[in-house]
Coordinates of C-alpha atoms and ligand atoms in Angstrom, one line a residue:
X1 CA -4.5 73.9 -5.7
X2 CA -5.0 71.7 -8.8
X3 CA -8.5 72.0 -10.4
X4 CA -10.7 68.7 -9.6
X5 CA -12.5 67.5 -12.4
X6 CA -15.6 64.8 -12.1
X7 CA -14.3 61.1 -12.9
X8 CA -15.4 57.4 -12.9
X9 CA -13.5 55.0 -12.0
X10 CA -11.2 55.2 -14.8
X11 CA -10.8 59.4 -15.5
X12 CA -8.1 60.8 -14.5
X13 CA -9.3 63.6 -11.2
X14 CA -7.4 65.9 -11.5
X15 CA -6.6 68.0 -15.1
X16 CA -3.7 68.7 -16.8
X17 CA -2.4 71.6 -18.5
X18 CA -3.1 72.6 -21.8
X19 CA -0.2 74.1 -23.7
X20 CA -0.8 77.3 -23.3
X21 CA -1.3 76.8 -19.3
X22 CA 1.9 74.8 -19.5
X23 CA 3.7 77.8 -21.6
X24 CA 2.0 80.2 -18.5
X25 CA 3.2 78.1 -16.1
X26 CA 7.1 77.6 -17.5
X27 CA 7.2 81.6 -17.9
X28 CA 6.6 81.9 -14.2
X29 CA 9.8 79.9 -13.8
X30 CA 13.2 82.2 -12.9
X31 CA 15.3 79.8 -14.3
X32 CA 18.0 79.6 -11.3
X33 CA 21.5 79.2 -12.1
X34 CA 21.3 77.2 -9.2
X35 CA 18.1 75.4 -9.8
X36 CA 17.4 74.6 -5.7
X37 CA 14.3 72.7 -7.4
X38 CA 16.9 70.0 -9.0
X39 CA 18.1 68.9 -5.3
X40 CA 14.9 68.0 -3.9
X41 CA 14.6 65.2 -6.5
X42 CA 15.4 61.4 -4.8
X43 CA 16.0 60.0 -8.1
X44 CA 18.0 63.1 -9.2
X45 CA 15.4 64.2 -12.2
X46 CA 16.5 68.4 -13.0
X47 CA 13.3 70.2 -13.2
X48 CA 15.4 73.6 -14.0
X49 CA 16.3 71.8 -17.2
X50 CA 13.0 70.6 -18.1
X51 CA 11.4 73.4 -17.6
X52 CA 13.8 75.6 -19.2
X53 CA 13.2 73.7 -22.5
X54 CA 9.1 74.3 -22.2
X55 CA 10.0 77.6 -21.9
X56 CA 11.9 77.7 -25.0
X57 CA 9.1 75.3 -27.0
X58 CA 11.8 72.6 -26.4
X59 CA 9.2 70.1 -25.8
X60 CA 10.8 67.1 -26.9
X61 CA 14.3 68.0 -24.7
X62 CA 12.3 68.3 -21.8
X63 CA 10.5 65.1 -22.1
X64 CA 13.9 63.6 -22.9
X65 CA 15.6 65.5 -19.6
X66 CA 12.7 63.5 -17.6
X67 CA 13.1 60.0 -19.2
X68 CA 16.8 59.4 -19.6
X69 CA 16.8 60.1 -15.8
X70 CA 13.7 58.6 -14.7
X71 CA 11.4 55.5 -16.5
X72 CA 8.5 56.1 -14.7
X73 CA 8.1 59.7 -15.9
X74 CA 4.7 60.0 -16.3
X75 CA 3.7 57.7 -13.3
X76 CA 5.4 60.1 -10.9
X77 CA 4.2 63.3 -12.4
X78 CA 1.4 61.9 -10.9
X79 CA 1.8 60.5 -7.6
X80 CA 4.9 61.9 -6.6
X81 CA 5.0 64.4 -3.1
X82 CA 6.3 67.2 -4.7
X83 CA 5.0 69.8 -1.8
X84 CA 7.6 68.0 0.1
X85 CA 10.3 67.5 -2.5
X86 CA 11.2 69.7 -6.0
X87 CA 8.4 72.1 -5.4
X88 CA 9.4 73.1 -1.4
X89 CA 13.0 73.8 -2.7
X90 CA 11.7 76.0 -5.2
X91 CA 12.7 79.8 -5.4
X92 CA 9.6 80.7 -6.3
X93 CA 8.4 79.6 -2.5
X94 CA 9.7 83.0 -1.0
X95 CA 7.5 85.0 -3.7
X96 CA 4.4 83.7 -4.3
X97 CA 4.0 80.0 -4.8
X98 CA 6.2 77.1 -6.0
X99 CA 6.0 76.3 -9.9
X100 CA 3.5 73.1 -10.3
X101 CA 6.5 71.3 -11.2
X102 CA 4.6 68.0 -11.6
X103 CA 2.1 69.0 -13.9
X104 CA 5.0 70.5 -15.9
X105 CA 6.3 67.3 -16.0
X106 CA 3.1 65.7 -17.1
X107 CA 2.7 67.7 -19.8
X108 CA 6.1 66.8 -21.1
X109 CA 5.3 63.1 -20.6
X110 CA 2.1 63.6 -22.6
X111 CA 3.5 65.4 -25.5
X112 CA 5.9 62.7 -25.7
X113 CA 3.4 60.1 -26.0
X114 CA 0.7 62.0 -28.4
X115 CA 3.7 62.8 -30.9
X116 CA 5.0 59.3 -30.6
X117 CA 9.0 60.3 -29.2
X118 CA 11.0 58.1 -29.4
X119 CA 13.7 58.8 -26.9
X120 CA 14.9 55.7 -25.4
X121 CA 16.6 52.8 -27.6
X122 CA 18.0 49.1 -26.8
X123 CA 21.5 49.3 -27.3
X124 CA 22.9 47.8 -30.6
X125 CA 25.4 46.0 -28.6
X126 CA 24.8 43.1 -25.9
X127 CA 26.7 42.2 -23.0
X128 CA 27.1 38.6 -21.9
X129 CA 25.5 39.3 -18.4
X130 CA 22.2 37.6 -17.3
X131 CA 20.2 39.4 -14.6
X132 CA 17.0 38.4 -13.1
X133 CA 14.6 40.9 -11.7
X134 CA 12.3 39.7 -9.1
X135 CA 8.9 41.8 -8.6
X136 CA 7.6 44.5 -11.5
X137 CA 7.0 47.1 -9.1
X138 CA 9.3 50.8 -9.4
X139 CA 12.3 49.3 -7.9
X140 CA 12.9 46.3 -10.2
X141 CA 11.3 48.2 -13.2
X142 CA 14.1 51.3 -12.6
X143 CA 16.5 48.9 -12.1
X144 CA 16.0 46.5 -14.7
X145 CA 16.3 49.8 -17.0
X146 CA 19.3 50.8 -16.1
X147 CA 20.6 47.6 -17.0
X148 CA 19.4 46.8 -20.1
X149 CA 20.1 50.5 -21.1
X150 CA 23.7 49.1 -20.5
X151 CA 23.5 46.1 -22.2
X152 CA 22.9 43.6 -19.9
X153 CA 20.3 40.8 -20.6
X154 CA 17.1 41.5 -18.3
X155 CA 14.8 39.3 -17.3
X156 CA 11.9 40.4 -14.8
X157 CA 10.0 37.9 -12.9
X158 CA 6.2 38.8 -11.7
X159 CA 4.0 36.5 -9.8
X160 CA 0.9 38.8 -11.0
X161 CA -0.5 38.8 -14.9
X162 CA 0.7 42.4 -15.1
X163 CA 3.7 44.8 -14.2
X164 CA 3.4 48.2 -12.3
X165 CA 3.5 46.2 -8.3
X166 CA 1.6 48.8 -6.4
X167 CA 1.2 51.1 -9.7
X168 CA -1.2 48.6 -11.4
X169 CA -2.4 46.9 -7.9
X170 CA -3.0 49.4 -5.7
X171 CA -3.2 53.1 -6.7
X172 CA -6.6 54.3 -8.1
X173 CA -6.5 55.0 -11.6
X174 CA -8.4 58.2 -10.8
X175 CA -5.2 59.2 -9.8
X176 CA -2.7 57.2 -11.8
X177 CA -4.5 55.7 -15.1
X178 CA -3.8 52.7 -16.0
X179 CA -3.0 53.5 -19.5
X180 CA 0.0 56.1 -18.0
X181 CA 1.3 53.4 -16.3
X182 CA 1.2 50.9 -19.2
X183 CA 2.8 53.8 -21.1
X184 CA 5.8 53.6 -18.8
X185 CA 6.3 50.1 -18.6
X186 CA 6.1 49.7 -23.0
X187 CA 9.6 52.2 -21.9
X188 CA 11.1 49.5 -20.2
X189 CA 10.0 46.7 -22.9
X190 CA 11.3 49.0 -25.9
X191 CA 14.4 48.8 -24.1
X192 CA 14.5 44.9 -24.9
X193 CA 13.8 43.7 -20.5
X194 CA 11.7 40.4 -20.8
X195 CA 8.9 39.7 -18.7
X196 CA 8.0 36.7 -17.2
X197 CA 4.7 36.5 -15.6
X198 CA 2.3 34.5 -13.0
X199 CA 6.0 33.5 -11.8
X200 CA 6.1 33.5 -8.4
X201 CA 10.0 33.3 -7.6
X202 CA 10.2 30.5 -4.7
X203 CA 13.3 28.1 -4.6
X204 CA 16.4 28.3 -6.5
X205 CA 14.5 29.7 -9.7
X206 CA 17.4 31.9 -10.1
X207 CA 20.6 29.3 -10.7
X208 CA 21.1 30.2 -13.8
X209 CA 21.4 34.1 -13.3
X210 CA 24.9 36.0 -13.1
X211 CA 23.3 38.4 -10.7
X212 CA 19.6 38.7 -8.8
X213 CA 17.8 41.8 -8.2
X214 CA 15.0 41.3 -5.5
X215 CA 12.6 44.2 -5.6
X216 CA 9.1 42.5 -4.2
X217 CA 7.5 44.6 -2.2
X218 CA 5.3 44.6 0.6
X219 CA 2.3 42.4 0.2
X220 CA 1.8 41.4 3.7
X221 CA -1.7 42.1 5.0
X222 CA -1.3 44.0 8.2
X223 CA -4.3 43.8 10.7
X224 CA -5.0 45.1 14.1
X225 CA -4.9 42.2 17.0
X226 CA -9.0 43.7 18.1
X227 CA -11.9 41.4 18.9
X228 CA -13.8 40.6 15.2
X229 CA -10.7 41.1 13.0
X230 CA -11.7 37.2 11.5
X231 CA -14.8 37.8 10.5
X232 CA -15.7 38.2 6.8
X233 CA -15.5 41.0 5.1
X234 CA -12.6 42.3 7.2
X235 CA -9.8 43.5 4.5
X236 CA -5.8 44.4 4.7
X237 CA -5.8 47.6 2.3
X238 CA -3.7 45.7 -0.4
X239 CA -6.2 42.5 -0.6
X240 CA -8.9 45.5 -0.9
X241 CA -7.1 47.6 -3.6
X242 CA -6.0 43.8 -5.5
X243 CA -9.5 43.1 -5.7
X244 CA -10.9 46.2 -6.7
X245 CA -8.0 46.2 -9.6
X246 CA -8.4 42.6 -10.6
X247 CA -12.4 42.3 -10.6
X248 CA -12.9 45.6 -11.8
X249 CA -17.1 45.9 -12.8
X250 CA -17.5 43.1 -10.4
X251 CA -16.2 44.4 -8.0
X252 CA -18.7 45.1 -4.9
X253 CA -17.6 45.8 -1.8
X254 CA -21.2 46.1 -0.2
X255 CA -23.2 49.7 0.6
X256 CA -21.2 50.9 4.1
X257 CA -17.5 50.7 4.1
X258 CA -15.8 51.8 6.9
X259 CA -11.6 52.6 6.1
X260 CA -9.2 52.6 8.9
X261 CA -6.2 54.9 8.3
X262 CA -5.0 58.4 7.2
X263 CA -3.2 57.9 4.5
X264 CA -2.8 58.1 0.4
X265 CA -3.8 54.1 0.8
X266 CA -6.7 55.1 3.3
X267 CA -8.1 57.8 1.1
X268 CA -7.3 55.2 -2.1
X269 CA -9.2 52.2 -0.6
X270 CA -12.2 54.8 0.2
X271 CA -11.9 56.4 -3.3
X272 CA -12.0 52.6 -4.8
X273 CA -15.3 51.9 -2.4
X274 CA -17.3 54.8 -3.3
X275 CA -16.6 54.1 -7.3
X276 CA -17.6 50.9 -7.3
X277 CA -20.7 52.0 -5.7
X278 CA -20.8 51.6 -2.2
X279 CA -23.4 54.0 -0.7
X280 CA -21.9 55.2 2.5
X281 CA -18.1 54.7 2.4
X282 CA -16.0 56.7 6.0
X283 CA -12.5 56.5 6.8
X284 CA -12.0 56.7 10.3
X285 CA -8.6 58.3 11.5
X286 CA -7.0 58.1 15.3
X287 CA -5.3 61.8 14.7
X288 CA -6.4 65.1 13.4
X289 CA -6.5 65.8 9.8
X290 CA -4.0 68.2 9.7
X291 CA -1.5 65.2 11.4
X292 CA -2.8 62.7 8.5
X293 CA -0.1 61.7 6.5
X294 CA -2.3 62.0 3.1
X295 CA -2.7 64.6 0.8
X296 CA -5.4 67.2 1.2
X297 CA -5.9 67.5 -2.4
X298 CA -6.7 63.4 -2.3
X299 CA -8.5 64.2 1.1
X300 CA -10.9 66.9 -0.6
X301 CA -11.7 64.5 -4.0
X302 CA -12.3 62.2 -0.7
X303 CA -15.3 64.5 0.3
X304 CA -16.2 65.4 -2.9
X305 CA -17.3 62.1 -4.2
X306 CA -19.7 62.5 -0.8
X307 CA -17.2 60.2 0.8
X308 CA -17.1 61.2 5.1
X309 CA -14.2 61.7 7.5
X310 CA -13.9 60.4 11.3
X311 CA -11.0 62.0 13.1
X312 CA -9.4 61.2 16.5
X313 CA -11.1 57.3 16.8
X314 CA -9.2 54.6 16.7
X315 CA -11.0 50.3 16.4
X316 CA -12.0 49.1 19.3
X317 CA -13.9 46.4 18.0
X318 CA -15.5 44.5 15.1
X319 CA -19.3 42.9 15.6
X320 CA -21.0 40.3 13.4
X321 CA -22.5 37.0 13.5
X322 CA -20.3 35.5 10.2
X323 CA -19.9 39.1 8.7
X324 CA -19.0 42.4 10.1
X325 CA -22.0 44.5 10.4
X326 CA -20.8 47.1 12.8
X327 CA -17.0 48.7 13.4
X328 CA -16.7 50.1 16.9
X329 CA -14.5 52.9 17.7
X330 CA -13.2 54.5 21.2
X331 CA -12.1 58.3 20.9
X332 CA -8.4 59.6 21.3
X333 CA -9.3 59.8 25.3
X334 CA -10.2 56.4 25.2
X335 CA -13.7 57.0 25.8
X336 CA -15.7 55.1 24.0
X337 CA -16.9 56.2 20.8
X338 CA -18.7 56.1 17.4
X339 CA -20.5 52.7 15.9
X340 CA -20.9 52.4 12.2
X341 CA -22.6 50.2 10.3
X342 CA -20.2 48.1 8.2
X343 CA -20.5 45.6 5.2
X344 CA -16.6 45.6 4.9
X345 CA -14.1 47.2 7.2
X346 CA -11.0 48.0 5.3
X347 CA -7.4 48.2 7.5
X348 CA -5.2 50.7 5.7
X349 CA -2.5 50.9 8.2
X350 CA 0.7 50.0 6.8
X351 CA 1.9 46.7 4.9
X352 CA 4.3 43.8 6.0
X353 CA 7.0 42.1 3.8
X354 CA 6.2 38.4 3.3
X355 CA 9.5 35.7 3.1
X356 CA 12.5 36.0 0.7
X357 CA 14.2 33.8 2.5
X358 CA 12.9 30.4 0.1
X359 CA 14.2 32.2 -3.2
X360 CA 17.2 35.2 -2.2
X361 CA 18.9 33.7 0.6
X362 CA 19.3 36.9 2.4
X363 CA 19.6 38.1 5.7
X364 CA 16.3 40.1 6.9
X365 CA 16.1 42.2 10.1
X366 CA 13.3 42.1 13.4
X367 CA 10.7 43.4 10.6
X368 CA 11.4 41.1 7.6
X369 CA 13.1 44.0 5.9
X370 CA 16.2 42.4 3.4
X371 CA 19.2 44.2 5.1
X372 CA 21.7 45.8 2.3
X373 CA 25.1 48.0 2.4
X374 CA 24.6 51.8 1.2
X375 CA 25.5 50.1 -2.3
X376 CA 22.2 48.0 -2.1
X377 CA 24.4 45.1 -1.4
X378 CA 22.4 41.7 0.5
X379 CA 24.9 39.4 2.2
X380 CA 24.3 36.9 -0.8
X381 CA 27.2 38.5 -2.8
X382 CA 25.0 37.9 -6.4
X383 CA 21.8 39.3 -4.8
X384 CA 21.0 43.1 -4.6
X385 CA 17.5 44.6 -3.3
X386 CA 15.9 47.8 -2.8
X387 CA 12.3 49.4 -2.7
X388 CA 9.8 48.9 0.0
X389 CA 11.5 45.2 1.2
X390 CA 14.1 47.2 1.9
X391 CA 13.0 50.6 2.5
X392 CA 9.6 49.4 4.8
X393 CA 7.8 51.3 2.6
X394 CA 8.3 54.6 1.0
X395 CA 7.3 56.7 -2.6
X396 CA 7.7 55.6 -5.8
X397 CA 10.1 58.2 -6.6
X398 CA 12.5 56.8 -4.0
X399 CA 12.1 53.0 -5.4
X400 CA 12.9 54.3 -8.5
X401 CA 16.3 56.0 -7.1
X402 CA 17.2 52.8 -5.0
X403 CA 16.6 50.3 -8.2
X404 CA 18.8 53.0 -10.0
X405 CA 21.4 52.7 -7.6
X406 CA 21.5 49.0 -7.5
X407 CA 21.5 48.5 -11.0
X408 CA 25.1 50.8 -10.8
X409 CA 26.4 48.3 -8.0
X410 CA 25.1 45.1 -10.0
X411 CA 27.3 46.4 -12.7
X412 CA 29.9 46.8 -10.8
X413 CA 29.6 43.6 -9.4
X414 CA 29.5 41.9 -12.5
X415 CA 32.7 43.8 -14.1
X416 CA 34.7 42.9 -11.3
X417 CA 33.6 39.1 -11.8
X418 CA 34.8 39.6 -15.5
X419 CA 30.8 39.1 -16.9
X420 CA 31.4 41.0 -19.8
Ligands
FAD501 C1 -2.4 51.9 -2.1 C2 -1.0 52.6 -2.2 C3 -0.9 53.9 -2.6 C4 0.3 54.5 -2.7 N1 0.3 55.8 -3.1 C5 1.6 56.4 -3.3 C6 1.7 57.7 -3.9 O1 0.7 58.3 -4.1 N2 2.9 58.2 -4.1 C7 4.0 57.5 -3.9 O2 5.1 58.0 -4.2 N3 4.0 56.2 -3.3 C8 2.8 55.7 -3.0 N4 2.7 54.4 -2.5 C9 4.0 53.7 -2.2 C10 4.6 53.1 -3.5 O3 3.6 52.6 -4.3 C11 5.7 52.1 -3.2 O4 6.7 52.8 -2.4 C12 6.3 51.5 -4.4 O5 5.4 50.9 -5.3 C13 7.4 50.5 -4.0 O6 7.9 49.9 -5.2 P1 8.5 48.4 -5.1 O7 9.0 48.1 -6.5 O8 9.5 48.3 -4.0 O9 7.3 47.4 -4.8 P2 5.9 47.1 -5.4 O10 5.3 48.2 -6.1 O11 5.1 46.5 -4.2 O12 6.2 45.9 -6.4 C14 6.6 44.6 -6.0 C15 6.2 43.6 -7.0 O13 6.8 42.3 -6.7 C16 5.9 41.3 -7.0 N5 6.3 40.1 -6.2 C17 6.3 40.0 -4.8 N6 6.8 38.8 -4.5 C18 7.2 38.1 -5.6 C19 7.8 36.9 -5.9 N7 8.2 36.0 -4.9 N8 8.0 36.5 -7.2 C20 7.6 37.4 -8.2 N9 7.0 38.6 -8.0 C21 6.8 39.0 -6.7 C22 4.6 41.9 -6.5 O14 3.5 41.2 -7.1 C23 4.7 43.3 -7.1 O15 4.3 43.4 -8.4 C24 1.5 53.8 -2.3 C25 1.4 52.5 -1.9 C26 0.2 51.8 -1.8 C27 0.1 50.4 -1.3
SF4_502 S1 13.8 76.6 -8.3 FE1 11.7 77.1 -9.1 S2 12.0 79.0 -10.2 FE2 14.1 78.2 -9.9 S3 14.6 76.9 -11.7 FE3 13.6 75.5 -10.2 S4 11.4 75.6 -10.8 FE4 12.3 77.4 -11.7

């Protein structure tokens, strides 16, 4: 269990390792000829390696192992599953406990920024090729990367005033800093990407581009159909997390804030609540925690900020005059339930995709998701997408490996079309 430290809004929760913790930690490893560890990895990162070089004071190779392979480094030391990827394939797993191979993996990251490393270069030679990015989420960010690591002339679009997507919009910075994430992103601007932003990418933007990347997202607000869903204060979990984000100090959600859901989003909207001061802040979940799809770690900085979870109620209805003042809730039996006072009722139940249709010319299936081949391919022969459009939501880690993956077909695409 990782230590929880106290935070404000902007402190990272949870500590890192010092070096001799880190040093500790590597020594536990068994260094596996096989390294099971390096196949539980979506975007392929090879933790045997990495942690082989802490273990040998190889600081610098480590963090270089990490960032060759993945951009967003440090962002995913931080947020990535690894209880259900790298760390459950670890050998270590039939002995005692899995090495924290995250933390390991932050502590490379944060050597490499305190001693300045400079591991990743603009190549000296350009290639002809024009590509345009759309979104500055993982996807387009790990994509973009690849690209201009090969020479290609990047140019990311982003309708917000910042990159990250969901890194900068919607995490909590108690759990992913902002200044990690704006650590990652200088990566991909060393590497010589442009960035356009406040450009929302609508109609035939994109003429002048040999290829198109679309990597936007989902940013459509997802509420139930129940009675009172209309009235004001009633939030989708990505308009809540925007405006926490975006408003920052002036941010004030009210003193009761009720959060529908069970997951990282749930516990992140609650998390954002209860730091910007609300008094009473409860997420209310239809299953059993144990069936909750977040982690307990994030669950138990949940209750430790004083923050209280409902379990097995689902929303039956929402009641105000102009304003929700009360969430209703009927019990897994259907019986009714609980009433809780409410000055803003946050839905954190999933997100939607919103049109491409105006800008990629794609074909989308029942859900609005772009359809691609295995190769990331849209029926637009020039146009490529991957992430959550595509995916209908997943981890950062696996945007990361699909944007890789397109950039490798985009490439492809563009040799056979002679774009040198
Ligand atoms: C609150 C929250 C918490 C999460 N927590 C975790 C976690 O702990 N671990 C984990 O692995 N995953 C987590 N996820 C999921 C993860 O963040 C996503 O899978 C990942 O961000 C997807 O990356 P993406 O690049 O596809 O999209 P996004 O991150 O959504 O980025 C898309 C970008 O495109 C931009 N955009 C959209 N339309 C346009 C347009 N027309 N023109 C220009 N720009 C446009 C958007 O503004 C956005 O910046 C979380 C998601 C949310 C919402
Ligand atoms: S599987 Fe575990 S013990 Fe083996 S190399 Fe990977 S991290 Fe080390």
């Amino acid at each position: 269990m990782s230590k929880i430290v106290k935070s404000d809004f902007n402190s990272e929760a949870v500590a890192g390792f010092t070096h001799r913790t880190a040093m500790e930690e590597a020594a536990r490893c068994l260094l596996c000829i096989d390294a099971p560890c390096s196949q539980g990895c979506p975007a392929g990162t090879d933790p045997g390696k990495f942690i082989r070089s802490i273990r040998f004071r190889n600081v610098k190779g480590a963090a270089e192992t990490i960032r060759e392979n993945n951009i967003l480094g440090g962002t995913c030391a931080r947020v990535c599953p690894y209880d259900r990827l790298c760390e459950e394939f670890c050998s270590r797993c039939g002995i005692d406990k899995p090495i924290q191979i995250g933390k390991l993996q932050r502590y490379a990251i944060e050597q490499e920024e305190a001693f300045n490393m400079q591991i990743l270069k603009a190549p000296a030679e350009k290639k002809a090729g024009k590509v345009a990015c759309v979104g500055a989420g993982p996807a387009s960010l790990a994509c973009a990367s690849e690209l201009a690591k090969a020479g290609y002339n990047v140019t990311i679009f982003e309708r917000e005033a910042e990159a990250g997507g969901v890194l900068t919009y919607g995490i909590v910075p108690t759990r992913l800093p902002k200044k990690v994430v704006d650590h990652d992103i200088k990566m991909v601007k060393d590497l010589g990407v442009a960035f356009e932003f406040n450009k929302e990418v609508k109609e035939a933007d994109l003429t002048d581009f040999d290829a198109v990347f679309v990597g936007v997202g989902l940013w459509g607000a997802k509420i139930p159909d129940i009675k009172g869903k209309d009235l004001k204060n009633v939030y989708a979990a990505v308009d809540f997390l925007k405006q926490a984000r975006t408003l920052e100090d002036k941010f004030a959600p009210g003193e009761n804030v009720i959060v529908v859901g069970g997951g990282d989003v749930a516990v992140d909207c609650a998390v954002s609540a209860k730091l910007a001061g609300a008094k009473n802040v409860r997420i209310v979940y239809r299953r059993t925690i144990e069936e909750a799809p977040a982690n307990m770690t994030e669950f138990e900085y949940a209750l430790s900020l004083g923050i209280g979870i409902t379990t097995e109620m689902a929303p039956a209805e929402l009641v105000g005059t102009d304003k929700v003042e009360f969430a209703m809730f009927d019990g897994r039996d259907g019986v009714s339930g609980a009433k809780f006072k409410a000055d803003a009722v946050v839905f954190a139940i999933g997100q939607g995709p919103e049109a491409v249709d105006g800008f990629a010319a794609v074909a989308t299936d029942d859900k609005g998701s772009v359809k691609v081949s295995d190769q990331f391919e849209t029926n637009n022969e020039k146009v490529f997408a991957a992430g959550d459009i595509v995916n209908g939501g997943k981890t950062v880690v696996e945007a990361v490996a699909e944007g890789k993956a397109a950039a490798a077909s985009i490439m492809a695409y563009l040799e056979k079309k002679g774009v040198k």
